[in-house]
Short mmCIF file of C-alpha atoms and ligand atoms in Angstrom, two decimals:
data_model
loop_
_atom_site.label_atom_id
_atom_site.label_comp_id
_atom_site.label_asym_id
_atom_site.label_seq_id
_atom_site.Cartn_x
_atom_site.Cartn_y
_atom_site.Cartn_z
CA UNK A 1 97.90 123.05 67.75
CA UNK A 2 96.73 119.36 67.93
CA UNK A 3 94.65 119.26 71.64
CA UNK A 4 93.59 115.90 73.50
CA UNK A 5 92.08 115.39 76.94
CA UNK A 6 91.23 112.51 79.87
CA UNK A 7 87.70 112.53 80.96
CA UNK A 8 86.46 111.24 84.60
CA UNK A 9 85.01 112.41 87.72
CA UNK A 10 86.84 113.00 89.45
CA UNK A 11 89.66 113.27 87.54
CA UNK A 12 92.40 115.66 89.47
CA UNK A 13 94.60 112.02 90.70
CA UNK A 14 95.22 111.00 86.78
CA UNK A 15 98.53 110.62 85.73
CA UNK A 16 97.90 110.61 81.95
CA UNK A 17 98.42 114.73 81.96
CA UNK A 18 102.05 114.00 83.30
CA UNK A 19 103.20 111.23 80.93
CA UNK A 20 101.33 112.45 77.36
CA UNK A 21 102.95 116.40 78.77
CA UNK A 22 106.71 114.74 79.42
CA UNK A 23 105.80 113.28 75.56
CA UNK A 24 104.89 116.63 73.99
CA UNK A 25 107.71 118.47 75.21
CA UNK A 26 109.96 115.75 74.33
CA UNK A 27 108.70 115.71 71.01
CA UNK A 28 108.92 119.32 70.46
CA UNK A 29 104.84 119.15 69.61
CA UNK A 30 102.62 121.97 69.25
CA UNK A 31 99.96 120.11 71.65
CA UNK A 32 98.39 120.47 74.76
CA UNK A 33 96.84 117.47 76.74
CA UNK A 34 93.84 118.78 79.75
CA UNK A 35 92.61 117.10 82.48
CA UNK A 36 88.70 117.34 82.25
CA UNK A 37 86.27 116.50 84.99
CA UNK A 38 82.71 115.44 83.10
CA UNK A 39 79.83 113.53 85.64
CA UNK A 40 78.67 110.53 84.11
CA UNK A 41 75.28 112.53 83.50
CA UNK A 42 77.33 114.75 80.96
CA UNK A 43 79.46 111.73 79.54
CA UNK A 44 77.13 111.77 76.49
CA UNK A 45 77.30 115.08 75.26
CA UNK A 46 80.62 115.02 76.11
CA UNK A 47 81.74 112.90 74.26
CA UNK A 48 79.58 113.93 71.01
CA UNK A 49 80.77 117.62 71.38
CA UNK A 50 84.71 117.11 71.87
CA UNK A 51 85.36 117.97 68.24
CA UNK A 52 83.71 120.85 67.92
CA UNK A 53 85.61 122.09 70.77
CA UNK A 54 88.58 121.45 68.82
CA UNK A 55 90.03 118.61 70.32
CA UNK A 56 91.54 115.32 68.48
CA UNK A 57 90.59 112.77 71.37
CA UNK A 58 91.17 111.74 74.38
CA UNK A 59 91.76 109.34 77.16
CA UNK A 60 88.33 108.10 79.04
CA UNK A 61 88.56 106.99 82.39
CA UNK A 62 86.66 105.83 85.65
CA UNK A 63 83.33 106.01 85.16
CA UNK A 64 83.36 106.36 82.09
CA UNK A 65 84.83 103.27 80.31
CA UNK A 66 81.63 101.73 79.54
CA UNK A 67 79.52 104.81 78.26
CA UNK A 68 82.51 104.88 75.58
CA UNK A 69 81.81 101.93 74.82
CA UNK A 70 78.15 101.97 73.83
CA UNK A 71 78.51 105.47 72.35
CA UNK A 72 81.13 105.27 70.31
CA UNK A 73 80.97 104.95 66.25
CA UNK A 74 83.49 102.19 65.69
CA UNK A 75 85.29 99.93 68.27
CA UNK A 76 88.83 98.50 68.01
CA UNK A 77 88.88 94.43 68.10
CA UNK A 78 90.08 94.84 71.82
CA UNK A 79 87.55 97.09 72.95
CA UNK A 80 85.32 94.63 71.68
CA UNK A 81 86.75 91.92 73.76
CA UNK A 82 87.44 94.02 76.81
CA UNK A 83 83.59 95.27 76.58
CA UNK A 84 85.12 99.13 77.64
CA UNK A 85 87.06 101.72 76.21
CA UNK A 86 89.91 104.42 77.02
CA UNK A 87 91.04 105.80 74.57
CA UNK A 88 88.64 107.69 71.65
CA UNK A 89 89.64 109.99 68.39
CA UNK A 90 87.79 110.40 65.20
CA UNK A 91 89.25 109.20 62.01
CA UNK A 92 87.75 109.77 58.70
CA UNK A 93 84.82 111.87 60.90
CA UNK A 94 83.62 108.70 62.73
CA UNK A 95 84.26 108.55 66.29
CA UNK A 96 86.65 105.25 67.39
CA UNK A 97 87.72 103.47 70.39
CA UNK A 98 90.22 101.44 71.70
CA UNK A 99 90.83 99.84 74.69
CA UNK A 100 94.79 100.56 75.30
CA UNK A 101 95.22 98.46 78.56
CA UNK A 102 95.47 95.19 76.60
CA UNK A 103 98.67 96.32 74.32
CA UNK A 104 99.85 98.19 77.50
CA UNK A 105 100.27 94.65 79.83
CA UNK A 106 101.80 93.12 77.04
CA UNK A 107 103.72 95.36 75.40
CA UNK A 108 104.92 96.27 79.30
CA UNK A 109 105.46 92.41 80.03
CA UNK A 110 107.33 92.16 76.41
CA UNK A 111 109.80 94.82 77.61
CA UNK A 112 109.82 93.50 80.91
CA UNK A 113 110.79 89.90 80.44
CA UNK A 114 112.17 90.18 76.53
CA UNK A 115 110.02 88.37 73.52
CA UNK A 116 109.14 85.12 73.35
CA UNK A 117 109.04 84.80 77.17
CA UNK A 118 105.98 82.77 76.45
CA UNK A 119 107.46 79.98 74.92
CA UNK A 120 107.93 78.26 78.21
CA UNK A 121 104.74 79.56 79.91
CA UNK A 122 101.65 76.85 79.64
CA UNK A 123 99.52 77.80 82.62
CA UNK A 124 99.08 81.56 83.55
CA UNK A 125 96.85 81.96 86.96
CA UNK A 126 94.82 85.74 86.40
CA UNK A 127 93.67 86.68 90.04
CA UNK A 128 90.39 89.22 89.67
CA UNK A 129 87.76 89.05 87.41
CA UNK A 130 87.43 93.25 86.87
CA UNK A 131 87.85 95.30 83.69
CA UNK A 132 91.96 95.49 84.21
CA UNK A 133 91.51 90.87 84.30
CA UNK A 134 89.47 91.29 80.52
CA UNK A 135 92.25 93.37 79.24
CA UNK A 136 94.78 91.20 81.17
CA UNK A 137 93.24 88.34 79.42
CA UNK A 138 92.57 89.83 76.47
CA UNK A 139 96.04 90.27 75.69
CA UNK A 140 97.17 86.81 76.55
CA UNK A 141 94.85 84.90 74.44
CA UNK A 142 96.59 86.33 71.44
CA UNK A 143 100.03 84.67 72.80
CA UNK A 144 100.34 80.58 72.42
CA UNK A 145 99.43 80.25 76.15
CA UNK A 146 97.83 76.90 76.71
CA UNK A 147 95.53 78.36 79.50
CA UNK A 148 94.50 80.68 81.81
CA UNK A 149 93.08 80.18 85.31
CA UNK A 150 91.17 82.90 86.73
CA UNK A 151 90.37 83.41 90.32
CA UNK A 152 88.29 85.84 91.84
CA UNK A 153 86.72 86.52 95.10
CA UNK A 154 83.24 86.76 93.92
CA UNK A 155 82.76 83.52 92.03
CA UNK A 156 80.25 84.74 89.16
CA UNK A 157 82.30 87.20 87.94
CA UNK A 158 85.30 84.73 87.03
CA UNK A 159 82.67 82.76 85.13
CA UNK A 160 81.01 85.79 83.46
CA UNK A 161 84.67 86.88 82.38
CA UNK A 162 85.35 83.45 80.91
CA UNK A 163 81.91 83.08 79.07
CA UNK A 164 82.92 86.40 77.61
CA UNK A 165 86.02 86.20 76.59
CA UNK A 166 86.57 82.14 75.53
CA UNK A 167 84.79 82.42 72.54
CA UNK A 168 87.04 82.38 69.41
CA UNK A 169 90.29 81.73 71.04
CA UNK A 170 92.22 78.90 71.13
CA UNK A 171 93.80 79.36 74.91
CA UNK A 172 91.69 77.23 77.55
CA UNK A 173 89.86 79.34 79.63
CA UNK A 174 88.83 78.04 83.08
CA UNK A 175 88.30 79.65 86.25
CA UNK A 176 89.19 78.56 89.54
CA UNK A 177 87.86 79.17 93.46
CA UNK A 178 89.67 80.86 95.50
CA UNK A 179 90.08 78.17 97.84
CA UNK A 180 91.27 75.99 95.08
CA UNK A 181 94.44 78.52 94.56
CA UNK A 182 96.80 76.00 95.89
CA UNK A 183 96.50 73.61 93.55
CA UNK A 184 96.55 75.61 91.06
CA UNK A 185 99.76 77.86 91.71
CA UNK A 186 102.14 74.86 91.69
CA UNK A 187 101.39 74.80 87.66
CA UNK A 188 101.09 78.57 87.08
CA UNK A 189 104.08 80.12 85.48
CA UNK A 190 102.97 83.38 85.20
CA UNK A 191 100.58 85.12 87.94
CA UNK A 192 99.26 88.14 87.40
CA UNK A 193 97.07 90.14 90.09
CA UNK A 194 94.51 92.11 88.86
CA UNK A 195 92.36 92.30 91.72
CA UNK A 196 92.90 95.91 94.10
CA UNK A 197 94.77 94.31 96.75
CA UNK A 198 97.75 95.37 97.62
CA UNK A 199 97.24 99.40 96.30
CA UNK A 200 97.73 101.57 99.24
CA UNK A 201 95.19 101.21 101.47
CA UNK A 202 94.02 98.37 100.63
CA UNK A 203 94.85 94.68 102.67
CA UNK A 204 97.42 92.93 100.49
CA UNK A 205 97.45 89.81 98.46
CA UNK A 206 98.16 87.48 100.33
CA UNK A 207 99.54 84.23 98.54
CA UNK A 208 102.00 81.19 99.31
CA UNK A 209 104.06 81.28 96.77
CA UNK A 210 106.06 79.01 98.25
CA UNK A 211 104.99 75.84 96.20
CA UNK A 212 104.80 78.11 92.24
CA UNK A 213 107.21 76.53 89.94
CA UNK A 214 110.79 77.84 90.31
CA UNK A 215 110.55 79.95 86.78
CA UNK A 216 107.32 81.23 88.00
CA UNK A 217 106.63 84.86 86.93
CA UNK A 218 104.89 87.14 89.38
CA UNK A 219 103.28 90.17 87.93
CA UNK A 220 101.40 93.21 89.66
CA UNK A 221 99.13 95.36 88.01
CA UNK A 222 98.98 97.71 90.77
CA UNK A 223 101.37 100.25 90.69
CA UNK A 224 100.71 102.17 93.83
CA UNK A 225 102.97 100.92 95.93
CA UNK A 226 105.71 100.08 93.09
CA UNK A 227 106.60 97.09 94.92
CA UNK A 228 103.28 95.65 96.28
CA UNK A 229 103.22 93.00 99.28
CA UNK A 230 102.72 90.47 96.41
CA UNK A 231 105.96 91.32 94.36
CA UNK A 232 107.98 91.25 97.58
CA UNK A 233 106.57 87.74 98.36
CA UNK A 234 107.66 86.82 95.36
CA UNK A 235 111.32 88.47 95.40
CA UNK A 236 111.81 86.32 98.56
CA UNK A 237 110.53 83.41 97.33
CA UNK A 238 113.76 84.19 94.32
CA UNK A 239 110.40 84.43 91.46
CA UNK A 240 111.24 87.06 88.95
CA UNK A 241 108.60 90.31 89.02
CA UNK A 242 106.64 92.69 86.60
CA UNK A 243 105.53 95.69 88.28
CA UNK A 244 102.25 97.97 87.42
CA UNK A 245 104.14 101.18 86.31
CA UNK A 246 105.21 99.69 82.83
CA UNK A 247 101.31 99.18 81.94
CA UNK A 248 100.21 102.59 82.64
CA UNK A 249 103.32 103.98 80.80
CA UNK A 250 102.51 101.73 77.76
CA UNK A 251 98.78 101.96 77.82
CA UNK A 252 99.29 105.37 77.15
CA UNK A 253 101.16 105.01 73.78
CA UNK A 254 98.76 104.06 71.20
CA UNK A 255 96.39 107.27 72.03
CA UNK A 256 99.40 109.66 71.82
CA UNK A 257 100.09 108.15 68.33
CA UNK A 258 96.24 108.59 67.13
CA UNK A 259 96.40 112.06 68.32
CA UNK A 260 100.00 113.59 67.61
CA UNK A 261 100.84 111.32 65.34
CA UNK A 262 104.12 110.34 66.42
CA UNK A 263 104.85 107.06 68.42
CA UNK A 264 106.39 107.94 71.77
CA UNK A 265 108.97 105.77 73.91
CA UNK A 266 108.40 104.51 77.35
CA UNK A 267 111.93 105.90 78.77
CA UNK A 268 113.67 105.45 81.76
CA UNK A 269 112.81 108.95 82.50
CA UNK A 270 109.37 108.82 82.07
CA UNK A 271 109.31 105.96 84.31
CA UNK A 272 111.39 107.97 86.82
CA UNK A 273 109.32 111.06 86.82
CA UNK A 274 105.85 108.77 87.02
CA UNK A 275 107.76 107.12 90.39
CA UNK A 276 108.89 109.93 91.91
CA UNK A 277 104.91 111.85 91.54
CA UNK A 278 103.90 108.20 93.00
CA UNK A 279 106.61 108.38 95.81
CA UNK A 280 105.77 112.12 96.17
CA UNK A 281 102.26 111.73 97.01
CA UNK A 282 102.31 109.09 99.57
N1 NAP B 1 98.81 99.35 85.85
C1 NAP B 1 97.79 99.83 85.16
O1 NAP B 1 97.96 100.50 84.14
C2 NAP B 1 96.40 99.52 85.62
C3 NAP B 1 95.34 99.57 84.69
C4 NAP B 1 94.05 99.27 85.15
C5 NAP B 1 93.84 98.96 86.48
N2 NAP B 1 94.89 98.94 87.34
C6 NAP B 1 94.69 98.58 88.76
O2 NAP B 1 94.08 97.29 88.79
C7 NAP B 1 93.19 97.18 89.90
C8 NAP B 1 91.83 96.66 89.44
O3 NAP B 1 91.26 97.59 88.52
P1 NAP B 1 89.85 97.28 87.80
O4 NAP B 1 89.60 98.42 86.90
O5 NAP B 1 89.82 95.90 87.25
O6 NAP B 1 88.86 97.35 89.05
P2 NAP B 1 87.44 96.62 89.23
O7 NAP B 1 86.78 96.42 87.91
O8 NAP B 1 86.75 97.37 90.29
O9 NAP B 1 87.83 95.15 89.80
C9 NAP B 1 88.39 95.02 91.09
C10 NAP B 1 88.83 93.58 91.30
O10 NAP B 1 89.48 93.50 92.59
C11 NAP B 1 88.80 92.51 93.39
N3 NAP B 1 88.81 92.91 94.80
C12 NAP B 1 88.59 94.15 95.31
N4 NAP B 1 88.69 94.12 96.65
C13 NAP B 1 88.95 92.83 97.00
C14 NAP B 1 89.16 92.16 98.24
N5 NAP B 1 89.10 92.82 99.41
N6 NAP B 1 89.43 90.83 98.23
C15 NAP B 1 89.52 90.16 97.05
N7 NAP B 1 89.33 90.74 95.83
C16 NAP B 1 89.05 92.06 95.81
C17 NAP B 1 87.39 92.47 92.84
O11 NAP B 1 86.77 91.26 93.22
P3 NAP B 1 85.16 91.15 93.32
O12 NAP B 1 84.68 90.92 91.93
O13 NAP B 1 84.93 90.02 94.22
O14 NAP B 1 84.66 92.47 93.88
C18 NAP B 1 87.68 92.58 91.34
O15 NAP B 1 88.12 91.34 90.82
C19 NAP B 1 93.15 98.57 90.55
O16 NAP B 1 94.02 98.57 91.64
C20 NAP B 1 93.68 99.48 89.46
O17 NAP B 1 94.35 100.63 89.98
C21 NAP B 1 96.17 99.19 86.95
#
């Protein structure tokens, strides 16, 4: 039996068990998948002792995303970028890890909007400067995007997240004040919130979205609710929308593959049962 885990504290809200369990059963695997509650003064021996407890890896989440970085053996070129990691297993006895968020916005946006959708796309407009914006970004420098704006409410992060992350790519990197947001939307085909506004709880986004170009794409990252304050803006406004959900279903699939060894789909059931647990516990 092939066992993998996801680590954080607290960890009993993390939707990972549902989506890699829906997987193994699906599959027909001989595989379990545990939710495991570690505090971050733990994290370390953790995360050298997994194997010996028989497990193949595992998904790593909040707090933990940076200690897996620094303690890992070997990083993936987008954990590098993304300076964090979620996803670990050992391969050839030496500990790896990835960071699965930046294949899971674009593979998500990809099956979302159909490939090549970035032919037409010159200016995206990234709003947050957090770890979710580096993967965000992460994953769009790869695509012939001309540049990225991105905004955030504390200043010095947007420029620490564009020192970071410029190098080495070809897509213009700039950052842009808040206040400054009007200027830029009218240019910004694609806008992508990264930031926590908009979750439940939270205030929402609030934008005028009234002046982004008529193909504009407006995409959420937050999937909780599915249809964020942003996304409806942008529904009325007649922009087409990417929801949240699609990231955290795709995110997951490159750590299910390292672990069972089988490459899962993101179905329409999966998607269902993910949005009815999110509708449930509201
Ligand atoms: N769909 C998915 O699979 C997926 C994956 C990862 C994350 N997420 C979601 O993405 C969001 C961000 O995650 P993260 O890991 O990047 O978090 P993070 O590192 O804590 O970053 C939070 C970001 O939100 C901004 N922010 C928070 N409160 C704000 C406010 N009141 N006004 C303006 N900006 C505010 C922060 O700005 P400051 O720098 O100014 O504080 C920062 O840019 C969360 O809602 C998370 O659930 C979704």
């Amino acid at each position: 039996m092939t066992k993998a885990f996801v680590v954080g504290h607290p960890i009993k809200h993390s939707r990972s068990p549902l989506i890699h369990g829906y997987w193994l059963e699906r599959y027909g695997l001989d595989g379990s998948y545990d939710r495991i509650d570690v505090a971050p003064v733990n994290f370390g021996d953790f995360l050298k002792g997994f194997r010996s407890k028989g497990y193949a890896g595992g998904n790593v989440t909040i707090p933990h995303k940076e200690m897996a970085f620094f303690n890992v053996e070997r990083r993936t070129a987008q954990a590098e970028r993304v300076g964090a990691v979620n996803t670990v297993w050992i391969e050839d006895g030496v500990l790896w890890g990835d960071n699965t968020d930046v294949a899971g916005f674009m593979a998500h946006l990809d099956a979302s909007l159909g490939t090549g959708w970035e032919q037409d796309v010159e200016t995206v407009l990234v709003l947050g400067a957090g770890g979710a914006a580096r993967a965000v970004v992460a994953g769009l420098q790869d695509r012939p995007i001309k540049r990225i704006f991105v905004a955030n409410r504390t200043p010095s992060k947007a420029e620490d997240l564009a020192r970071d992350l410029r190098s080495g790519s070809p897509v213009g990197l700039e950052t842009s004040a808040w206040e400054a947001l009007p200027r830029v939307i009218p240019h910004a085909r694609l806008i992508v919130n990264t930031t926590s506004l908009g979750m439940a709880g939270q205030p929402p986004l609030a934008l005028d979205l009234s002046r982004a170009p008529r193909k504009a794409i407006v995409a959420d990252i937050v999937y909780v609710p599915i249809e964020t304050p942003l996304l409806a803006a942008a529904s009325a406004e007649g922009l087409r929308t990417v929801d949240g959900l699609g990231m955290l279903l795709h995110q997951a699939v490159p750590g299910f593959r390292r672990w069972f060894g089988v490459t899962p789909e993101v179905t329409p059931e999966l998607r269902g049962l993910i949005l009815a647990d999110i509708e449930g516990a509201r």
